[in-house]
């Protein structure tokens, strides 16, 4: 899966520290590492419950509104986008719409106008219920649901939250909403493979069994403590070594636009886990080939501050051949009958060569097929690699003290502006 | 419009060089700077022609497929997204879909399946017609149109290209397609205010007269040669000074999700204009508040390599008040009757304060209203600032030699793989 052209790396200098971190993580009881072994546990009852709920929603709703921010929506949206048709969401079956990520009045208002006369279900995802954006969105959407459905609204609102504490838990209990649990030992950006991610995905038509099978195989494969045999750890070491060499930015690049939202999930995972104590690689993403005609110039010839991680899936389910054209006015008949995905793969090779020659280090991550199984595998791979990488950097992957600064400032300003009004 | 907290900058050291570059640009006859004065010229005949064509398309089509890559689609899509409703494209009137940016077989195939049984028009935008992605997409879409509409297909295909040369020009002539011109003295990433951008925008419902009025006012305002009185040049100097101080990344941030695609246009403009000779700020973008819960941690506490440019529009046409809830289980009644856009503006202030305290330099760009006029103004502002910024850096803003490396590598591989087949 992992290829790279970094020949100057002394792997042996990392073997001991990697093993030490590995055993620390495996043995830790006070860390929020529930995601580490969850895929190995028997979660069949949960999956059946999720599938049954998803089936009900698909049967009775035209739209599922998912309310969440950060880790409470990025994972679900990432997997949904990666695995469902490009234009399908608006035509076949149910539409899954996300809200509570922003505070745009226009977005929320137009969302409600858009769902008028449609049958709506709601899934609120928040561990605490106290985060401003989803809390405000839920207040609006809850009122809408109660106006539309009266007492029946409670049957259409499903809450995914902590099992015992938090504002959202209290609201769900008092209103009798159905509840799914985000385990208390799994933090937001590691929660994509819990009910937080799985319920919206299942509604969108993602095969969550194969997704979790991929995660399980990854959990087994990356349980290996030896750097030499663990590609998640090797990826962590590669990116750490490049950081030590002075690179500032890791650029995750893929060649299928369906992965754009997956990029956003990846950015949060690495940015929020590592960006602290004035350290960390800045996580940035591009979608090729479109961005070769945008940011490609900078990658090739601009400030030499970045390395590139190319993410490539060998097989994509749908494809199309370049047609033969007897006129051949565009001179492209030499590509006739080849498929776009073939040409895209060659474009990937060309990119890797061109950027290597431009002295941009290139790491390649290759997976067999863009399907639920391999996306599940990849999610686990990144979560495991990210954790190792953060510890190599000497930071705690599981906190986010910097986000609190913004929240505090905003609360202060909101209180002040209330007084002055 | 421009605010900043960079107190250490010695503006006077820049006044002479800025004036020199200004006069070089104004006097240059061999540079592709047609965009510089175009908004000041009388283009009414062109605008009427575009509006008439757009009206025809809106009357007869359900879908307009726009084929282009890089500068031939980013601008149109940016403005369309910024100025049309969030959920409107799929419900009211016409749908504008972009293709030719990627080589995903799945995307193109599903696009054609999606438009089946709909009335389709096509706008191909390419200065040369020789770029692989749009050329391949056009080959596919052209065949589709000819199968669907026979000889009438020619009436539904509109070409925006060079006035005299190139493959696409030849194809358009031989097939009798209607043509719009990308002036030869305007390069791709500066072409958003030509027919390349204006026709798709007009079809999508953008008021191109007010857009161009905003650009015209900006062209007048930023004709000023004195740094002291020219905010476009001041922004250029600010970002250049921060680059000189060692910052590696400029992070453009805005608070309205409608601006996500505008960010992509901005990234290409700056990345491709400045990213050469191993120099340049890496352009990156975030959408707040969603990304405060993703990359916010890195901004606040991660590697101190970035500064932030906050883009804010004071008024957004649509808005919504936070409802009062007698239960107040979420404790948010203190915000009841305030609008989301008000709270969003306070979130912007909180962000600026928090990030400044985290020692992230913050530049603020403030515009009155998110409408066609101000977006046109802003586009011109950025193009002018970018040009000045590139010359301050000592690079040519109008070429993109690095993009060619990738194109060459890909062509080599395609030729090789043909032989070996």
mmCIF file of C-alpha atoms in Angstrom, chain A residues 69-71 73-74 84-88 90-91 95 97-98 101-114 118 129 131-133 135-140 142-143 146 167 170-171 174-175 177 243 248-249 251 255-257 260-261 264 267-306 316-325 327-338 340-344 346-351 353-355 357-360 399-407 409-411 413-415 417-418 421, chain B residues 69-71 73-74 84-88 90-91 95 97-98 101-114 118 129 131-133 135-140 142-143 146 167 170-171 174-175 177 243 248-249 251 255-257 260-261 264 267-306 316-325 327-338 340-344 346-351 353-355 357-360 399-407 409-411 413-415 417-418 421:
data_model
loop_
_atom_site.group_PDB
_atom_site.id
_atom_site.type_symbol
_atom_site.label_atom_id
_atom_site.label_comp_id
_atom_site.label_asym_id
_atom_site.label_seq_id
_atom_site.Cartn_x
_atom_site.Cartn_y
_atom_site.Cartn_z
ATOM 1 C CA UNK A 69 -19.814 20.006 13.495
ATOM 2 C CA UNK A 70 -16.175 18.854 13.342
ATOM 3 C CA UNK A 71 -15.815 15.181 14.142
ATOM 4 C CA UNK A 73 -20.182 15.282 10.759
ATOM 5 C CA UNK A 74 -16.908 15.253 8.764
ATOM 6 C CA UNK A 84 -22.405 7.270 -3.293
ATOM 7 C CA UNK A 85 -23.083 8.478 -6.858
ATOM 8 C CA UNK A 86 -22.043 11.978 -7.907
ATOM 9 C CA UNK A 87 -25.465 13.141 -8.949
ATOM 10 C CA UNK A 88 -27.516 10.504 -7.183
ATOM 11 C CA UNK A 90 -30.781 14.483 -5.515
ATOM 12 C CA UNK A 91 -32.455 11.947 -7.706
ATOM 13 C CA UNK A 95 -31.176 13.211 0.378
ATOM 14 C CA UNK A 97 -28.145 17.242 4.190
ATOM 15 C CA UNK A 98 -25.700 18.503 6.800
ATOM 16 C CA UNK A 101 -21.349 23.405 10.813
ATOM 17 C CA UNK A 102 -21.713 27.080 10.074
ATOM 18 C CA UNK A 103 -23.646 30.089 11.344
ATOM 19 C CA UNK A 104 -24.897 31.267 8.000
ATOM 20 C CA UNK A 105 -28.478 32.460 8.374
ATOM 21 C CA UNK A 106 -28.935 32.119 4.624
ATOM 22 C CA UNK A 107 -27.844 28.486 4.610
ATOM 23 C CA UNK A 108 -30.155 27.439 7.432
ATOM 24 C CA UNK A 109 -33.136 29.415 6.161
ATOM 25 C CA UNK A 110 -32.779 28.076 2.628
ATOM 26 C CA UNK A 111 -32.316 24.567 3.949
ATOM 27 C CA UNK A 112 -35.695 24.747 5.678
ATOM 28 C CA UNK A 113 -37.332 26.210 2.568
ATOM 29 C CA UNK A 114 -35.801 23.399 0.558
ATOM 30 C CA UNK A 118 -40.825 16.814 2.086
ATOM 31 C CA UNK A 129 -24.696 19.233 23.020
ATOM 32 C CA UNK A 131 -21.186 23.443 21.015
ATOM 33 C CA UNK A 132 -22.740 26.642 19.681
ATOM 34 C CA UNK A 133 -23.161 25.873 15.951
ATOM 35 C CA UNK A 135 -26.893 23.652 19.306
ATOM 36 C CA UNK A 136 -28.296 26.703 17.491
ATOM 37 C CA UNK A 137 -29.090 24.693 14.368
ATOM 38 C CA UNK A 138 -30.868 22.067 16.452
ATOM 39 C CA UNK A 139 -32.937 24.741 18.185
ATOM 40 C CA UNK A 140 -34.143 25.959 14.788
ATOM 41 C CA UNK A 142 -36.403 21.174 16.366
ATOM 42 C CA UNK A 143 -38.877 24.038 16.266
ATOM 43 C CA UNK A 146 -42.537 20.427 16.088
ATOM 44 C CA UNK A 167 -27.175 18.847 27.516
ATOM 45 C CA UNK A 170 -30.903 15.546 28.870
ATOM 46 C CA UNK A 171 -32.971 16.935 26.020
ATOM 47 C CA UNK A 174 -36.960 14.597 28.431
ATOM 48 C CA UNK A 175 -38.423 14.535 24.912
ATOM 49 C CA UNK A 177 -35.996 10.875 21.363
ATOM 50 C CA UNK A 243 8.862 17.400 9.176
ATOM 51 C CA UNK A 248 6.076 22.553 6.625
ATOM 52 C CA UNK A 249 3.102 21.208 4.701
ATOM 53 C CA UNK A 251 -0.338 17.875 0.799
ATOM 54 C CA UNK A 255 -7.501 11.870 -8.343
ATOM 55 C CA UNK A 256 -11.181 11.231 -7.781
ATOM 56 C CA UNK A 257 -13.407 14.215 -6.927
ATOM 57 C CA UNK A 260 -12.932 15.886 -1.644
ATOM 58 C CA UNK A 261 -14.858 15.511 1.588
ATOM 59 C CA UNK A 264 -11.672 17.475 4.912
ATOM 60 C CA UNK A 267 -7.351 17.620 7.578
ATOM 61 C CA UNK A 268 -9.238 17.711 10.849
ATOM 62 C CA UNK A 269 -7.745 14.426 12.053
ATOM 63 C CA UNK A 270 -4.164 15.529 11.526
ATOM 64 C CA UNK A 271 -4.527 19.275 12.050
ATOM 65 C CA UNK A 272 -6.337 19.016 15.352
ATOM 66 C CA UNK A 273 -4.290 16.088 16.644
ATOM 67 C CA UNK A 274 -0.870 17.533 15.834
ATOM 68 C CA UNK A 275 -1.212 21.305 15.565
ATOM 69 C CA UNK A 276 -0.222 22.293 19.071
ATOM 70 C CA UNK A 277 2.732 23.597 21.094
ATOM 71 C CA UNK A 278 3.763 25.559 17.979
ATOM 72 C CA UNK A 279 4.484 22.294 16.178
ATOM 73 C CA UNK A 280 3.060 20.139 13.419
ATOM 74 C CA UNK A 281 2.828 19.747 9.665
ATOM 75 C CA UNK A 282 0.129 21.946 8.127
ATOM 76 C CA UNK A 283 -2.351 19.538 6.485
ATOM 77 C CA UNK A 284 -3.533 20.694 3.079
ATOM 78 C CA UNK A 285 -5.293 18.844 0.282
ATOM 79 C CA UNK A 286 -5.717 18.977 -3.474
ATOM 80 C CA UNK A 287 -7.849 17.162 -5.949
ATOM 81 C CA UNK A 288 -6.073 16.300 -9.175
ATOM 82 C CA UNK A 289 -6.140 16.720 -12.024
ATOM 83 C CA UNK A 290 -8.215 19.873 -11.514
ATOM 84 C CA UNK A 291 -5.745 21.359 -9.018
ATOM 85 C CA UNK A 292 -2.789 20.637 -11.283
ATOM 86 C CA UNK A 293 -4.265 23.575 -13.190
ATOM 87 C CA UNK A 294 -4.488 25.646 -10.013
ATOM 88 C CA UNK A 295 -2.011 24.879 -7.258
ATOM 89 C CA UNK A 296 0.129 22.588 -9.469
ATOM 90 C CA UNK A 297 2.437 25.436 -10.430
ATOM 91 C CA UNK A 298 3.217 26.126 -6.777
ATOM 92 C CA UNK A 299 3.865 22.454 -6.019
ATOM 93 C CA UNK A 300 6.250 22.126 -8.933
ATOM 94 C CA UNK A 301 8.167 25.384 -8.690
ATOM 95 C CA UNK A 302 7.074 27.385 -5.643
ATOM 96 C CA UNK A 303 8.533 27.570 -2.142
ATOM 97 C CA UNK A 304 10.037 24.144 -1.372
ATOM 98 C CA UNK A 305 8.074 23.685 1.840
ATOM 99 C CA UNK A 306 5.785 20.793 1.054
ATOM 100 C CA UNK A 316 -13.419 2.787 -9.427
ATOM 101 C CA UNK A 317 -16.746 1.098 -10.000
ATOM 102 C CA UNK A 318 -18.033 3.290 -12.779
ATOM 103 C CA UNK A 319 -16.030 4.221 -15.865
ATOM 104 C CA UNK A 320 -16.322 5.401 -19.433
ATOM 105 C CA UNK A 321 -14.256 4.858 -22.567
ATOM 106 C CA UNK A 322 -13.014 7.704 -24.739
ATOM 107 C CA UNK A 323 -15.085 7.493 -27.921
ATOM 108 C CA UNK A 324 -13.561 7.194 -31.389
ATOM 109 C CA UNK A 325 -14.303 10.204 -33.574
ATOM 110 C CA UNK A 327 -13.184 13.605 -37.637
ATOM 111 C CA UNK A 328 -10.384 13.504 -35.046
ATOM 112 C CA UNK A 329 -10.235 17.301 -35.076
ATOM 113 C CA UNK A 330 -8.896 17.283 -31.515
ATOM 114 C CA UNK A 331 -6.203 14.735 -32.368
ATOM 115 C CA UNK A 332 -7.248 12.460 -29.493
ATOM 116 C CA UNK A 333 -8.087 9.303 -31.438
ATOM 117 C CA UNK A 334 -4.897 7.774 -30.086
ATOM 118 C CA UNK A 335 -6.742 7.552 -26.767
ATOM 119 C CA UNK A 336 -9.942 6.097 -28.244
ATOM 120 C CA UNK A 337 -11.317 3.057 -26.400
ATOM 121 C CA UNK A 338 -9.095 3.664 -23.406
ATOM 122 C CA UNK A 340 -10.942 7.677 -18.328
ATOM 123 C CA UNK A 341 -9.862 5.799 -15.211
ATOM 124 C CA UNK A 342 -6.896 4.321 -17.120
ATOM 125 C CA UNK A 343 -5.876 7.781 -18.318
ATOM 126 C CA UNK A 344 -6.408 9.149 -14.829
ATOM 127 C CA UNK A 346 -1.420 7.585 -15.990
ATOM 128 C CA UNK A 347 -1.986 11.190 -14.988
ATOM 129 C CA UNK A 348 -1.205 10.090 -11.428
ATOM 130 C CA UNK A 349 2.071 8.546 -12.577
ATOM 131 C CA UNK A 350 2.944 11.669 -14.539
ATOM 132 C CA UNK A 351 2.239 13.807 -11.494
ATOM 133 C CA UNK A 353 7.288 11.835 -11.747
ATOM 134 C CA UNK A 354 6.981 15.552 -12.402
ATOM 135 C CA UNK A 355 6.792 16.445 -8.716
ATOM 136 C CA UNK A 357 11.792 15.772 -10.437
ATOM 137 C CA UNK A 358 10.782 19.119 -8.938
ATOM 138 C CA UNK A 359 12.296 17.789 -5.680
ATOM 139 C CA UNK A 360 8.948 17.374 -3.972
ATOM 140 C CA UNK A 399 -6.901 17.157 23.082
ATOM 141 C CA UNK A 400 -7.633 20.462 21.316
ATOM 142 C CA UNK A 401 -6.890 23.305 23.713
ATOM 143 C CA UNK A 402 -6.621 25.859 20.895
ATOM 144 C CA UNK A 403 -10.228 25.437 19.824
ATOM 145 C CA UNK A 404 -11.311 26.481 23.300
ATOM 146 C CA UNK A 405 -9.626 29.889 22.934
ATOM 147 C CA UNK A 406 -11.929 30.793 20.061
ATOM 148 C CA UNK A 407 -14.997 29.502 21.877
ATOM 149 C CA UNK A 409 -13.547 34.757 22.927
ATOM 150 C CA UNK A 410 -16.823 34.338 21.122
ATOM 151 C CA UNK A 411 -18.751 33.740 24.331
ATOM 152 C CA UNK A 413 -18.215 38.956 22.881
ATOM 153 C CA UNK A 414 -21.733 37.531 22.805
ATOM 154 C CA UNK A 415 -22.204 38.334 26.493
ATOM 155 C CA UNK A 417 -23.013 42.575 23.030
ATOM 156 C CA UNK A 418 -26.059 41.415 24.980
ATOM 157 C CA UNK A 421 -27.853 46.152 23.335
ATOM 158 C CA UNK B 69 -10.440 23.587 -16.329
ATOM 159 C CA UNK B 70 -8.379 26.032 -14.246
ATOM 160 C CA UNK B 71 -9.081 29.632 -15.185
ATOM 161 C CA UNK B 73 -14.138 27.377 -14.977
ATOM 162 C CA UNK B 74 -12.989 28.419 -11.481
ATOM 163 C CA UNK B 84 -27.058 31.966 -6.106
ATOM 164 C CA UNK B 85 -29.162 30.145 -3.481
ATOM 165 C CA UNK B 86 -27.654 27.212 -1.575
ATOM 166 C CA UNK B 87 -30.260 24.695 -2.590
ATOM 167 C CA UNK B 88 -31.681 26.534 -5.555
ATOM 168 C CA UNK B 90 -31.519 21.872 -8.276
ATOM 169 C CA UNK B 91 -34.970 23.254 -7.873
ATOM 170 C CA UNK B 95 -28.858 23.629 -13.396
ATOM 171 C CA UNK B 97 -22.910 21.626 -14.128
ATOM 172 C CA UNK B 98 -19.154 21.769 -14.613
ATOM 173 C CA UNK B 101 -11.805 19.528 -14.625
ATOM 174 C CA UNK B 102 -11.045 15.934 -13.766
ATOM 175 C CA UNK B 103 -10.524 12.620 -15.498
ATOM 176 C CA UNK B 104 -12.897 10.615 -13.393
ATOM 177 C CA UNK B 105 -14.777 8.186 -15.640
ATOM 178 C CA UNK B 106 -17.429 7.807 -12.953
ATOM 179 C CA UNK B 107 -18.064 11.539 -12.775
ATOM 180 C CA UNK B 108 -18.467 11.976 -16.521
ATOM 181 C CA UNK B 109 -20.565 8.851 -16.973
ATOM 182 C CA UNK B 110 -22.899 9.740 -14.111
ATOM 183 C CA UNK B 111 -23.164 13.297 -15.379
ATOM 184 C CA UNK B 112 -24.492 12.049 -18.714
ATOM 185 C CA UNK B 113 -26.900 9.664 -16.985
ATOM 186 C CA UNK B 114 -28.086 12.579 -14.861
ATOM 187 C CA UNK B 118 -33.334 16.824 -19.902
ATOM 188 C CA UNK B 129 -8.671 23.650 -26.920
ATOM 189 C CA UNK B 131 -5.705 20.919 -22.692
ATOM 190 C CA UNK B 132 -6.341 17.233 -22.097
ATOM 191 C CA UNK B 133 -9.113 17.260 -19.463
ATOM 192 C CA UNK B 135 -10.690 18.270 -24.631
ATOM 193 C CA UNK B 136 -11.556 14.696 -23.583
ATOM 194 C CA UNK B 137 -14.723 15.810 -21.812
ATOM 195 C CA UNK B 138 -15.792 17.780 -24.881
ATOM 196 C CA UNK B 139 -15.223 14.770 -27.109
ATOM 197 C CA UNK B 140 -17.598 12.739 -24.936
ATOM 198 C CA UNK B 142 -20.144 16.434 -28.150
ATOM 199 C CA UNK B 143 -20.861 12.847 -29.156
ATOM 200 C CA UNK B 146 -24.966 14.701 -31.622
ATOM 201 C CA UNK B 167 -7.954 23.638 -32.015
ATOM 202 C CA UNK B 170 -11.094 25.380 -35.720
ATOM 203 C CA UNK B 171 -13.686 22.918 -34.448
ATOM 204 C CA UNK B 174 -16.026 23.829 -39.013
ATOM 205 C CA UNK B 175 -19.139 22.849 -37.075
ATOM 206 C CA UNK B 177 -20.914 26.641 -33.306
ATOM 207 C CA UNK B 243 6.432 36.546 3.547
ATOM 208 C CA UNK B 248 4.954 30.421 4.642
ATOM 209 C CA UNK B 249 1.192 30.235 4.271
ATOM 210 C CA UNK B 251 -4.837 31.427 4.943
ATOM 211 C CA UNK B 255 -17.608 32.884 7.281
ATOM 212 C CA UNK B 256 -20.150 32.109 4.594
ATOM 213 C CA UNK B 257 -20.084 28.643 2.995
ATOM 214 C CA UNK B 260 -16.001 28.007 -0.746
ATOM 215 C CA UNK B 261 -15.623 28.030 -4.511
ATOM 216 C CA UNK B 264 -10.660 27.907 -5.043
ATOM 217 C CA UNK B 267 -5.965 29.814 -4.638
ATOM 218 C CA UNK B 268 -5.343 29.433 -8.346
ATOM 219 C CA UNK B 269 -4.867 33.172 -8.853
ATOM 220 C CA UNK B 270 -2.195 33.490 -6.191
ATOM 221 C CA UNK B 271 -0.685 30.003 -6.333
ATOM 222 C CA UNK B 272 -0.144 29.970 -10.069
ATOM 223 C CA UNK B 273 0.923 33.625 -10.280
ATOM 224 C CA UNK B 274 3.445 33.526 -7.459
ATOM 225 C CA UNK B 275 4.518 29.911 -6.935
ATOM 226 C CA UNK B 276 7.674 29.883 -9.019
ATOM 227 C CA UNK B 277 11.446 30.087 -8.741
ATOM 228 C CA UNK B 278 11.113 28.295 -5.378
ATOM 229 C CA UNK B 279 9.311 31.318 -3.962
ATOM 230 C CA UNK B 280 5.847 32.352 -2.886
ATOM 231 C CA UNK B 281 3.337 32.113 -0.067
ATOM 232 C CA UNK B 282 1.373 28.869 -0.111
ATOM 233 C CA UNK B 283 -2.297 29.864 -0.551
ATOM 234 C CA UNK B 284 -4.682 27.907 1.618
ATOM 235 C CA UNK B 285 -8.291 28.533 2.589
ATOM 236 C CA UNK B 286 -10.726 27.751 5.356
ATOM 237 C CA UNK B 287 -14.400 28.251 5.861
ATOM 238 C CA UNK B 288 -15.356 29.309 9.366
ATOM 239 C CA UNK B 289 -16.891 28.508 11.662
ATOM 240 C CA UNK B 290 -16.852 24.892 10.448
ATOM 241 C CA UNK B 291 -13.060 24.835 10.092
ATOM 242 C CA UNK B 292 -12.569 26.337 13.538
ATOM 243 C CA UNK B 293 -13.579 22.839 14.592
ATOM 244 C CA UNK B 294 -11.072 21.275 12.198
ATOM 245 C CA UNK B 295 -7.988 23.305 11.335
ATOM 246 C CA UNK B 296 -8.656 25.937 14.032
ATOM 247 C CA UNK B 297 -6.480 24.123 16.542
ATOM 248 C CA UNK B 298 -3.503 24.273 14.173
ATOM 249 C CA UNK B 299 -4.036 27.979 13.456
ATOM 250 C CA UNK B 300 -4.178 28.810 17.138
ATOM 251 C CA UNK B 301 -1.398 26.623 18.494
ATOM 252 C CA UNK B 302 0.377 24.780 15.676
ATOM 253 C CA UNK B 303 3.553 25.643 13.765
ATOM 254 C CA UNK B 304 3.740 29.455 13.587
ATOM 255 C CA UNK B 305 4.030 29.517 9.790
ATOM 256 C CA UNK B 306 0.817 31.173 8.702
ATOM 257 C CA UNK B 316 -25.996 38.715 3.467
ATOM 258 C CA UNK B 317 -29.367 38.896 1.777
ATOM 259 C CA UNK B 318 -31.045 36.011 3.546
ATOM 260 C CA UNK B 319 -31.054 35.549 7.294
ATOM 261 C CA UNK B 320 -32.879 33.884 10.147
ATOM 262 C CA UNK B 321 -33.462 34.757 13.808
ATOM 263 C CA UNK B 322 -32.742 32.357 16.641
ATOM 264 C CA UNK B 323 -36.168 31.319 17.963
ATOM 265 C CA UNK B 324 -37.214 31.723 21.578
ATOM 266 C CA UNK B 325 -37.854 28.399 23.306
ATOM 267 C CA UNK B 327 -38.085 25.198 27.638
ATOM 268 C CA UNK B 328 -34.611 26.724 27.187
ATOM 269 C CA UNK B 329 -33.056 23.308 27.810
ATOM 270 C CA UNK B 330 -30.030 24.332 25.741
ATOM 271 C CA UNK B 331 -29.598 27.596 27.657
ATOM 272 C CA UNK B 332 -29.548 29.639 24.445
ATOM 273 C CA UNK B 333 -32.515 31.918 25.100
ATOM 274 C CA UNK B 334 -30.071 34.753 25.684
ATOM 275 C CA UNK B 335 -29.534 34.681 21.906
ATOM 276 C CA UNK B 336 -33.234 34.552 21.024
ATOM 277 C CA UNK B 337 -34.317 37.040 18.354
ATOM 278 C CA UNK B 338 -30.750 37.753 17.325
ATOM 279 C CA UNK B 340 -27.526 34.048 12.709
ATOM 280 C CA UNK B 341 -25.660 36.588 10.600
ATOM 281 C CA UNK B 342 -25.236 38.827 13.660
ATOM 282 C CA UNK B 343 -23.871 35.920 15.679
ATOM 283 C CA UNK B 344 -21.676 34.920 12.747
ATOM 284 C CA UNK B 346 -19.416 38.148 16.390
ATOM 285 C CA UNK B 347 -17.832 34.771 15.728
ATOM 286 C CA UNK B 348 -15.624 36.545 13.189
ATOM 287 C CA UNK B 349 -14.545 39.080 15.817
ATOM 288 C CA UNK B 350 -13.866 36.307 18.312
ATOM 289 C CA UNK B 351 -11.752 34.495 15.758
ATOM 290 C CA UNK B 353 -9.080 38.234 18.640
ATOM 291 C CA UNK B 354 -8.223 34.628 19.474
ATOM 292 C CA UNK B 355 -5.865 34.238 16.542
ATOM 293 C CA UNK B 357 -3.566 36.557 20.734
ATOM 294 C CA UNK B 358 -2.103 33.325 19.388
ATOM 295 C CA UNK B 359 0.361 35.545 17.504
ATOM 296 C CA UNK B 360 -1.188 34.850 14.120
ATOM 297 C CA UNK B 399 3.261 32.479 -16.849
ATOM 298 C CA UNK B 400 2.965 28.953 -15.388
ATOM 299 C CA UNK B 401 6.017 26.968 -16.518
ATOM 300 C CA UNK B 402 5.554 24.372 -13.762
ATOM 301 C CA UNK B 403 2.196 23.220 -15.075
ATOM 302 C CA UNK B 404 3.850 22.300 -18.346
ATOM 303 C CA UNK B 405 6.166 19.798 -16.600
ATOM 304 C CA UNK B 406 3.211 17.694 -15.527
ATOM 305 C CA UNK B 407 1.561 17.918 -18.939
ATOM 306 C CA UNK B 409 5.273 13.843 -18.246
ATOM 307 C CA UNK B 410 1.712 12.697 -18.762
ATOM 308 C CA UNK B 411 1.978 12.921 -22.557
ATOM 309 C CA UNK B 413 3.540 8.186 -20.373
ATOM 310 C CA UNK B 414 0.435 8.102 -22.561
ATOM 311 C CA UNK B 415 2.563 7.701 -25.684
ATOM 312 C CA UNK B 417 1.651 3.067 -22.816
ATOM 313 C CA UNK B 418 0.184 3.203 -26.318
ATOM 314 C CA UNK B 421 -0.177 -2.002 -25.461
#
